[in-house]
Coordinates of C-alpha atoms and ligand atoms in Angstrom, one line a residue:
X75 CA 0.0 0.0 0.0
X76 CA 2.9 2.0 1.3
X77 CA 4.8 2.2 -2.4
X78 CA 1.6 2.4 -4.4
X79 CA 1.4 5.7 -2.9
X80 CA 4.4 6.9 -3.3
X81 CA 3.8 5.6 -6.7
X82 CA 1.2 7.5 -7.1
X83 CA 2.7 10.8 -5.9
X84 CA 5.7 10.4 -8.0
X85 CA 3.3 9.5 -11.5
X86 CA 1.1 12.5 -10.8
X87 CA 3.8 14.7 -9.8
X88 CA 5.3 13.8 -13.2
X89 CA 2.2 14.6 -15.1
X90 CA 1.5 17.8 -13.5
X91 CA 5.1 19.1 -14.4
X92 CA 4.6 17.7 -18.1
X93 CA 0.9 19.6 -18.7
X94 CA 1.1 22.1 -21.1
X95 CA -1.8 23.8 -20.9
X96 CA -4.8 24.2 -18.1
X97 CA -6.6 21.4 -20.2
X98 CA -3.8 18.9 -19.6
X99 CA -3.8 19.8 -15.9
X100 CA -6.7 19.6 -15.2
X101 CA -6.8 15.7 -16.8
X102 CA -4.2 15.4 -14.6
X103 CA -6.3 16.4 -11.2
X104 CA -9.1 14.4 -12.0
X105 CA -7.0 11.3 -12.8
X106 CA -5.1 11.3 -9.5
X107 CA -7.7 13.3 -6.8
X108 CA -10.9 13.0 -9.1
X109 CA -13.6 10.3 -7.8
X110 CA -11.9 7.6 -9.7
X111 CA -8.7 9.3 -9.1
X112 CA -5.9 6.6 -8.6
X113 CA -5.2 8.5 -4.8
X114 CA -9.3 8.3 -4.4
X115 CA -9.4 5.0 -5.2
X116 CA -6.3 4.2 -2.9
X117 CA -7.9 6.1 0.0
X118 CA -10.6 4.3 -0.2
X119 CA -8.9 1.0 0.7
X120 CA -7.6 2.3 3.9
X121 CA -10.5 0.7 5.9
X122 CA -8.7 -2.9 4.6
X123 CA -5.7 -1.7 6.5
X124 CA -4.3 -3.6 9.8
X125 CA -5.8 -0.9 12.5
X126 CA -2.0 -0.8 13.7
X127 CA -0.7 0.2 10.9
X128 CA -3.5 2.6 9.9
X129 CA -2.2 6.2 11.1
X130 CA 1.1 5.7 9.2
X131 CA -0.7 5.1 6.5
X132 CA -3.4 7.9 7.0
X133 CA -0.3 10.0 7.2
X134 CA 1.0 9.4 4.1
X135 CA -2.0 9.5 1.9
X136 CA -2.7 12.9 3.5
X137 CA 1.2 14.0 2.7
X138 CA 0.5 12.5 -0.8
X139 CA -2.6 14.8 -1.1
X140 CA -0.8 18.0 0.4
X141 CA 1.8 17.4 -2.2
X142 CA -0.3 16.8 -5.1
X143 CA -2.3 19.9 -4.4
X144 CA 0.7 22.5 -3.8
X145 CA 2.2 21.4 -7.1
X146 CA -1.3 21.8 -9.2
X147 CA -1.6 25.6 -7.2
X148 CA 2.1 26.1 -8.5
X149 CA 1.9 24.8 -12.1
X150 CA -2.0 26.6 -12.6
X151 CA 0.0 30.0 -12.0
X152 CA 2.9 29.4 -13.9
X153 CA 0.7 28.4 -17.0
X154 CA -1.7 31.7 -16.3
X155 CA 1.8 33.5 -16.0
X156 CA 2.9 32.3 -19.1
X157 CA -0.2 32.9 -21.1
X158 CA 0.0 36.4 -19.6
X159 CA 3.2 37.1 -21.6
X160 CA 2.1 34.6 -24.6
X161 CA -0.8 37.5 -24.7
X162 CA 1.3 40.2 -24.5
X163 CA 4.1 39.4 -27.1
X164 CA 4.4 41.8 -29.5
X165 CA 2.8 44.5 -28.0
X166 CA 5.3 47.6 -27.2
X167 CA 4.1 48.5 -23.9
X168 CA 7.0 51.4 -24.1
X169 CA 5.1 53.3 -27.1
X170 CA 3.6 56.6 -25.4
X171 CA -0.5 56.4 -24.6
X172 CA -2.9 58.0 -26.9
X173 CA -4.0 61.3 -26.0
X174 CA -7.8 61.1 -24.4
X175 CA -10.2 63.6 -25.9
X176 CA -10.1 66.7 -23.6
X177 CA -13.2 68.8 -23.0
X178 CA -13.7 72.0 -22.9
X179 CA -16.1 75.0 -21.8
X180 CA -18.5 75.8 -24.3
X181 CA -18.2 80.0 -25.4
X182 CA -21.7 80.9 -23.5
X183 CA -20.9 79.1 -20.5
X184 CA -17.1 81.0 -20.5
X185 CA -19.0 84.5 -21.3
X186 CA -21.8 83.7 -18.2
X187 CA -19.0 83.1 -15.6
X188 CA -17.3 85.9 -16.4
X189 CA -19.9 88.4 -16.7
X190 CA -21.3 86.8 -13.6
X191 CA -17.3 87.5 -11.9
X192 CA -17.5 91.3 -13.0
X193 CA -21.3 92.2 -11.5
X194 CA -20.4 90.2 -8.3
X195 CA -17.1 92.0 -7.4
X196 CA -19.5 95.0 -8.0
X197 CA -22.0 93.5 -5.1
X198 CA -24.2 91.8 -7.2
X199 CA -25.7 88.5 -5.7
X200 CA -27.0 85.4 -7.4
X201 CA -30.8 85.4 -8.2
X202 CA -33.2 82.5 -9.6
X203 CA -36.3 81.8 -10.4
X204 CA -38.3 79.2 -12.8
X205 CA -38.5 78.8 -16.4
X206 CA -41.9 77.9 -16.3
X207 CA -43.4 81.3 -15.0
X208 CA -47.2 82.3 -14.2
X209 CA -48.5 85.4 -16.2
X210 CA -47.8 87.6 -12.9
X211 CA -44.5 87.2 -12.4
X212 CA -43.5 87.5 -16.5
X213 CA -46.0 90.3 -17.0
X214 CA -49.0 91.8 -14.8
X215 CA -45.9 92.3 -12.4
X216 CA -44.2 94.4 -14.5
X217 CA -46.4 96.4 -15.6
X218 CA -47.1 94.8 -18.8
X219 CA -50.9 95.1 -20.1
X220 CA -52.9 92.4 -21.4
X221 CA -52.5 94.0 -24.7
X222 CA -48.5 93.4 -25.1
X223 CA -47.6 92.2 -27.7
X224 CA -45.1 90.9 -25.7
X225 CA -48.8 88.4 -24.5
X226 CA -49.6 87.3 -28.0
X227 CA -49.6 83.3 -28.4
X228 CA -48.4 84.2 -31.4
X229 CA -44.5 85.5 -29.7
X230 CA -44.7 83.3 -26.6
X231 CA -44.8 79.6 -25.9
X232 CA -48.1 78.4 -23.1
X233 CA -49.1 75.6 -21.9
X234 CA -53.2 74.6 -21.6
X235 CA -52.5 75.1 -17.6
X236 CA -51.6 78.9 -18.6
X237 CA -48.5 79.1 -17.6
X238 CA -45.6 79.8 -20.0
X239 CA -41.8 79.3 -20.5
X240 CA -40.6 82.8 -19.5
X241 CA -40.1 85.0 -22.3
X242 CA -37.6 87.2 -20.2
X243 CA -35.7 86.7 -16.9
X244 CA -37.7 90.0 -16.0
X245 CA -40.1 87.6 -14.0
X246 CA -36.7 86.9 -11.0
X247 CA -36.8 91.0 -10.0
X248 CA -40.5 90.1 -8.9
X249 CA -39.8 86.6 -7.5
X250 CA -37.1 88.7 -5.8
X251 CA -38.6 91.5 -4.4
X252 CA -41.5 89.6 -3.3
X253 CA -39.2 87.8 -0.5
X254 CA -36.5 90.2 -0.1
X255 CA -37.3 93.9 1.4
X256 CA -34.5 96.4 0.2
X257 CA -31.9 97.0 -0.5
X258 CA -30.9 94.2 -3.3
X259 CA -28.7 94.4 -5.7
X260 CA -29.4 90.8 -7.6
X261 CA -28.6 89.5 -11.3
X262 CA -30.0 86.4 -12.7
X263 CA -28.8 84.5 -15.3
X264 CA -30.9 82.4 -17.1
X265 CA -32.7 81.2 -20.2
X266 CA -35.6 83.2 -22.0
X267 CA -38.0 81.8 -24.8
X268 CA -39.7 83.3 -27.6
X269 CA -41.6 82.2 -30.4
X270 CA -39.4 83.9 -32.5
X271 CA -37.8 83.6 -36.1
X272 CA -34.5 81.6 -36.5
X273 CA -31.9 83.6 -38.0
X274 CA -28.4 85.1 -37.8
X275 CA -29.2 87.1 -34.6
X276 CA -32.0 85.2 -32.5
X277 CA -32.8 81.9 -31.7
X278 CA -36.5 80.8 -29.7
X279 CA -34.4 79.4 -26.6
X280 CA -31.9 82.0 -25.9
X281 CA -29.8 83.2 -22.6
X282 CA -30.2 86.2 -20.9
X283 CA -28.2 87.9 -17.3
X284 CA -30.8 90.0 -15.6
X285 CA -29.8 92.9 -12.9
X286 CA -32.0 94.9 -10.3
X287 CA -30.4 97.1 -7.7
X288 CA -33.1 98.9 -5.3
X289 CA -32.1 101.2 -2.4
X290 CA -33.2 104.7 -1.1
X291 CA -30.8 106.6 -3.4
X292 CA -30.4 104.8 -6.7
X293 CA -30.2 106.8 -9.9
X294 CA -29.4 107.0 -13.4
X295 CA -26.2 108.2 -13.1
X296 CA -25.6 104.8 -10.9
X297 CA -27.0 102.4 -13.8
X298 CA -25.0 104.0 -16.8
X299 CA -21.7 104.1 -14.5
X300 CA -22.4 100.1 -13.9
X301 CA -23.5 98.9 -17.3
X302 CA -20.9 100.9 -18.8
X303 CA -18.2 99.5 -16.3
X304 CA -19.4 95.9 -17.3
X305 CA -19.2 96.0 -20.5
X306 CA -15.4 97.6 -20.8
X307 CA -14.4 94.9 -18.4
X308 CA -16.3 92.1 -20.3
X309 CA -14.8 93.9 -24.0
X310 CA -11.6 96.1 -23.5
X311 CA -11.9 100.1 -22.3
X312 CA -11.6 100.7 -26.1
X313 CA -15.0 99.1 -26.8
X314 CA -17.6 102.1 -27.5
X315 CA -21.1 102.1 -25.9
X316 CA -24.3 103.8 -26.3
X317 CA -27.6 104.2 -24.7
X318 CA -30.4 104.8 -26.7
X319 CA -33.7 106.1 -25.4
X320 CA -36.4 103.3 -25.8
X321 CA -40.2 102.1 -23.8
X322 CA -40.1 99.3 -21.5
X323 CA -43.5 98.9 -19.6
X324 CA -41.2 98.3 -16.5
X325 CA -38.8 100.9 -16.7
X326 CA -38.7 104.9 -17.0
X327 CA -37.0 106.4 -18.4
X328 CA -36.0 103.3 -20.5
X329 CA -33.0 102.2 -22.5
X330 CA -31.2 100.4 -25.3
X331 CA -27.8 99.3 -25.1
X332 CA -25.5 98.9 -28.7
X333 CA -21.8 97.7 -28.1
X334 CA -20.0 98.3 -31.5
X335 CA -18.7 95.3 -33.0
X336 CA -15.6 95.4 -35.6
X337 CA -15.2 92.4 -37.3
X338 CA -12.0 92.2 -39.6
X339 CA -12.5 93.7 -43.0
X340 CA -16.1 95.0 -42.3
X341 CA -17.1 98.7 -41.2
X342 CA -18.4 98.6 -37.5
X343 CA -21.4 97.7 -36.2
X344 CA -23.6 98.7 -33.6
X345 CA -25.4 95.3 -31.8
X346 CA -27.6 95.7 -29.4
X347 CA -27.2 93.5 -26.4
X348 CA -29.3 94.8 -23.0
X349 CA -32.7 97.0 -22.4
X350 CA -32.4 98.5 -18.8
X351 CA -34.0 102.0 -17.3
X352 CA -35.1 102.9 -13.6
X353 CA -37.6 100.4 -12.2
X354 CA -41.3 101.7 -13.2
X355 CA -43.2 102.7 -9.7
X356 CA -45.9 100.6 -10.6
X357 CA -43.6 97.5 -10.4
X358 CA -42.7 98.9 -6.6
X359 CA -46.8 99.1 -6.5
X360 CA -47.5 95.4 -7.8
X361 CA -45.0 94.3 -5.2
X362 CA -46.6 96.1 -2.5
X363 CA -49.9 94.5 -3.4
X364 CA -48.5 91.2 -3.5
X365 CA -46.1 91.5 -0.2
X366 CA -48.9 93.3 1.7
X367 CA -46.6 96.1 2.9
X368 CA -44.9 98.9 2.0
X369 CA -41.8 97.7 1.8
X370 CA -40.7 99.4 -1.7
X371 CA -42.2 102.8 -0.7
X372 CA -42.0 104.3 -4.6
X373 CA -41.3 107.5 -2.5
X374 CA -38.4 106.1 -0.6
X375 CA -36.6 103.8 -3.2
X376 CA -35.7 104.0 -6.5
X377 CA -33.9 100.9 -8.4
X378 CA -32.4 100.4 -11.4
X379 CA -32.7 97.1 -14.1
X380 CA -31.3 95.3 -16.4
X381 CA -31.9 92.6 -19.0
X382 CA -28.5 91.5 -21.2
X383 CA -28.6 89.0 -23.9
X384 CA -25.7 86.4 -23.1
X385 CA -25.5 85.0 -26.2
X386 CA -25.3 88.4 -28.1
X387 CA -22.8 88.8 -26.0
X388 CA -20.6 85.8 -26.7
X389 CA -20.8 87.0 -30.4
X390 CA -19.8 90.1 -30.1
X391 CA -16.6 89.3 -27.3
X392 CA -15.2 86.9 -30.4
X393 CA -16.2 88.0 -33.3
X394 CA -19.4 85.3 -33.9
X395 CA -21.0 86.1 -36.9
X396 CA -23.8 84.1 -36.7
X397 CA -26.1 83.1 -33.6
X398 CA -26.8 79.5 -34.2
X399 CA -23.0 78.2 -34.4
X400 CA -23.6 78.1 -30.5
X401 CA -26.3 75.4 -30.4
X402 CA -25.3 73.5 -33.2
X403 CA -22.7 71.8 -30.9
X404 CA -20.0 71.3 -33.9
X405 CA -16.6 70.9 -32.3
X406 CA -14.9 72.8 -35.2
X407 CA -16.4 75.6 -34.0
X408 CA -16.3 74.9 -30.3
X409 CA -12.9 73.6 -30.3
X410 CA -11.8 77.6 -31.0
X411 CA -12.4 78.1 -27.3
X412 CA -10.9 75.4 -25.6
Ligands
DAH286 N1 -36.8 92.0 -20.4 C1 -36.3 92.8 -21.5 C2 -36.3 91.9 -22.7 O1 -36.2 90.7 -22.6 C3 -35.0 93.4 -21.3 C4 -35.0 94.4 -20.2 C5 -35.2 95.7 -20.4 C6 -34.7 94.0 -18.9 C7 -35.2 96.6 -19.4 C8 -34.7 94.9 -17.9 C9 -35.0 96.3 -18.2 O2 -34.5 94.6 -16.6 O3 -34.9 97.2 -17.2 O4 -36.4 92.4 -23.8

């Protein structure tokens, strides 16, 4: 019994060493520890053994075993070790790693952080409010009559509960004034929709940065010096500005902004890019009503407002000659400003 172990050990020991691949290993385990294995069937024999001579024996089947085990742990990694390398030969693993596609910040969201960094070191605090506004807040608000055109289902997009998607970011000086008492001096960026033509200059989902500053002594002096402040920070000192006299319901007086744009080889251009004026007391009014106080006391404050089209201003700070290269999200374009 004694040597047909040791027999055993020795053959299967030999096999193991000789397998080539998993496959022939593996033949070799189940021929020698398998449940016809030659050690199985060995093992099973032992309860024919003399009981004195039983432990010895015990002993050396188990050794057997132990041995027979450690080398098919051994020879299992030296064959995964080798098929390792097999699967790496001929690859250069010194040659340098592709580059990974980098990303980058797309031109509105560059111009919005930046204008946003100008107006706060001015003390101008972030403002939101929803895109899906209530007539109020977009219009009655601000003083805009039923008869706007600004109303028409024809310029603005409802829904059948009768709210809309905001047509201006107008609607966060309400939302903001309705839970803040003075002073504030808030902007809101944002997105604005219109039922408006496509073409070189608008686009029906567009972005806008909205101010309002209220306090006891605001005045037009103040707005002009701001705005005008902005925008050379935002476009060089160089860049010339201009206010021209215009009507919004919710301002008076009431303005137009032009920044003029010279593109190379073409005479310049004035673009308009913000309306803005001296907050309408009826807005203070509406807010009155709707806070039920007195907090904006048209005879004690006076605030200034403004509206700025972001991506108006993207075109003009490089040169962008036509509004729709900024949604069409082709990286030709887009990988300019990376
Ligand atoms: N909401 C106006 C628009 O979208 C722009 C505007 C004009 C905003 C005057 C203002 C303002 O705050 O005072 O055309």
């Amino acid at each position: 019994m004694n040597e047909s172990i040791e027999a055993i050990q020795t053959e299967a020991l030999a096999q193991i060493t000789a397998a080539r691949d998993e496959r022939a290993l593996e033949d070799a385990r189940v021929a020698v520890l398998g449940k016809k294995g030659s050690l199985t069937r060995v093992s099973a024999g032992i309860k024919d053994v003399p009981q004195e001579d039983k432990a010895a024996v015990g002993q050396l089947l188990n050794a057997a075993r132990t041995a027979i085990t450690a080398a098919l742990e051994a020879k299992q990694l030296a064959l995964r070790d080798l098929a390792d390398r097999a699967a790496l030969a001929g690859i250069d693993v010194t040659l340098p790693a592709r580059d990974l596609p980098c990303g980058a910040l797309h031109p509105l969201t560059l111009i919005r952080d930046e204008s946003i960094g100008i107006l706060r070191r001015m003390g101008f605090a972030l403002a939101e409010g929803p895109e899906i506004e209530d007539e109020f807040h977009c219009f009655d608000a601000l003083n805009t009559p039923a008869d706007h055109p600004a109303r028409n289902e024809k310029d603005t997009f409802y829904f059948d509960s009768g709210k809309l998607l905001r047509t201006h970011t107008s609607s966060v000086q309400i939302r903001t004034m309705e839970s803040q008492a003075p002073p504030v001096r808030i902007i809101a960026p944002g997105s604005a929709y219109r039922r408006d033509e496509i073409d070189a200059t608008h686009l029906s989902a567009f972005n806008q940065l909205e101010g309002l500053y209220v306090d006891a002594d605001v005045s037009l002096p103040d707005l002009k010096g701001t705005l005008e402040y902005f925008l050379h920070e935002l476009f060089g000192t160089n860049t010339a500005v201009r206010f021209r006299p215009h009507f919004f319901p919710f301002t008076e007086p009431s303005f137009e902004i032009d920044v003029q744009l010279q593109l190379k080889g073409q005479p310049p251009r004035w673009i308009e890019v913000a309306g803005c004026g001296m907050v309408d007391p009826a807005v203070f009014d509406a807010i009155n009503r709707s806070r039920k106080d007195h907090a904006y006391d048209p005879e004690k404050v006076t605030g200034f407002a403004f509206g700025m089209g972001l991506d108006r201003l993207a075109m003009i700070r490089w040169g962008i000659k036509d509004i729709r290269l900024l949604i069409e999200n082709d990286v030709r374009f887009l990988r300019q400003f990376a």
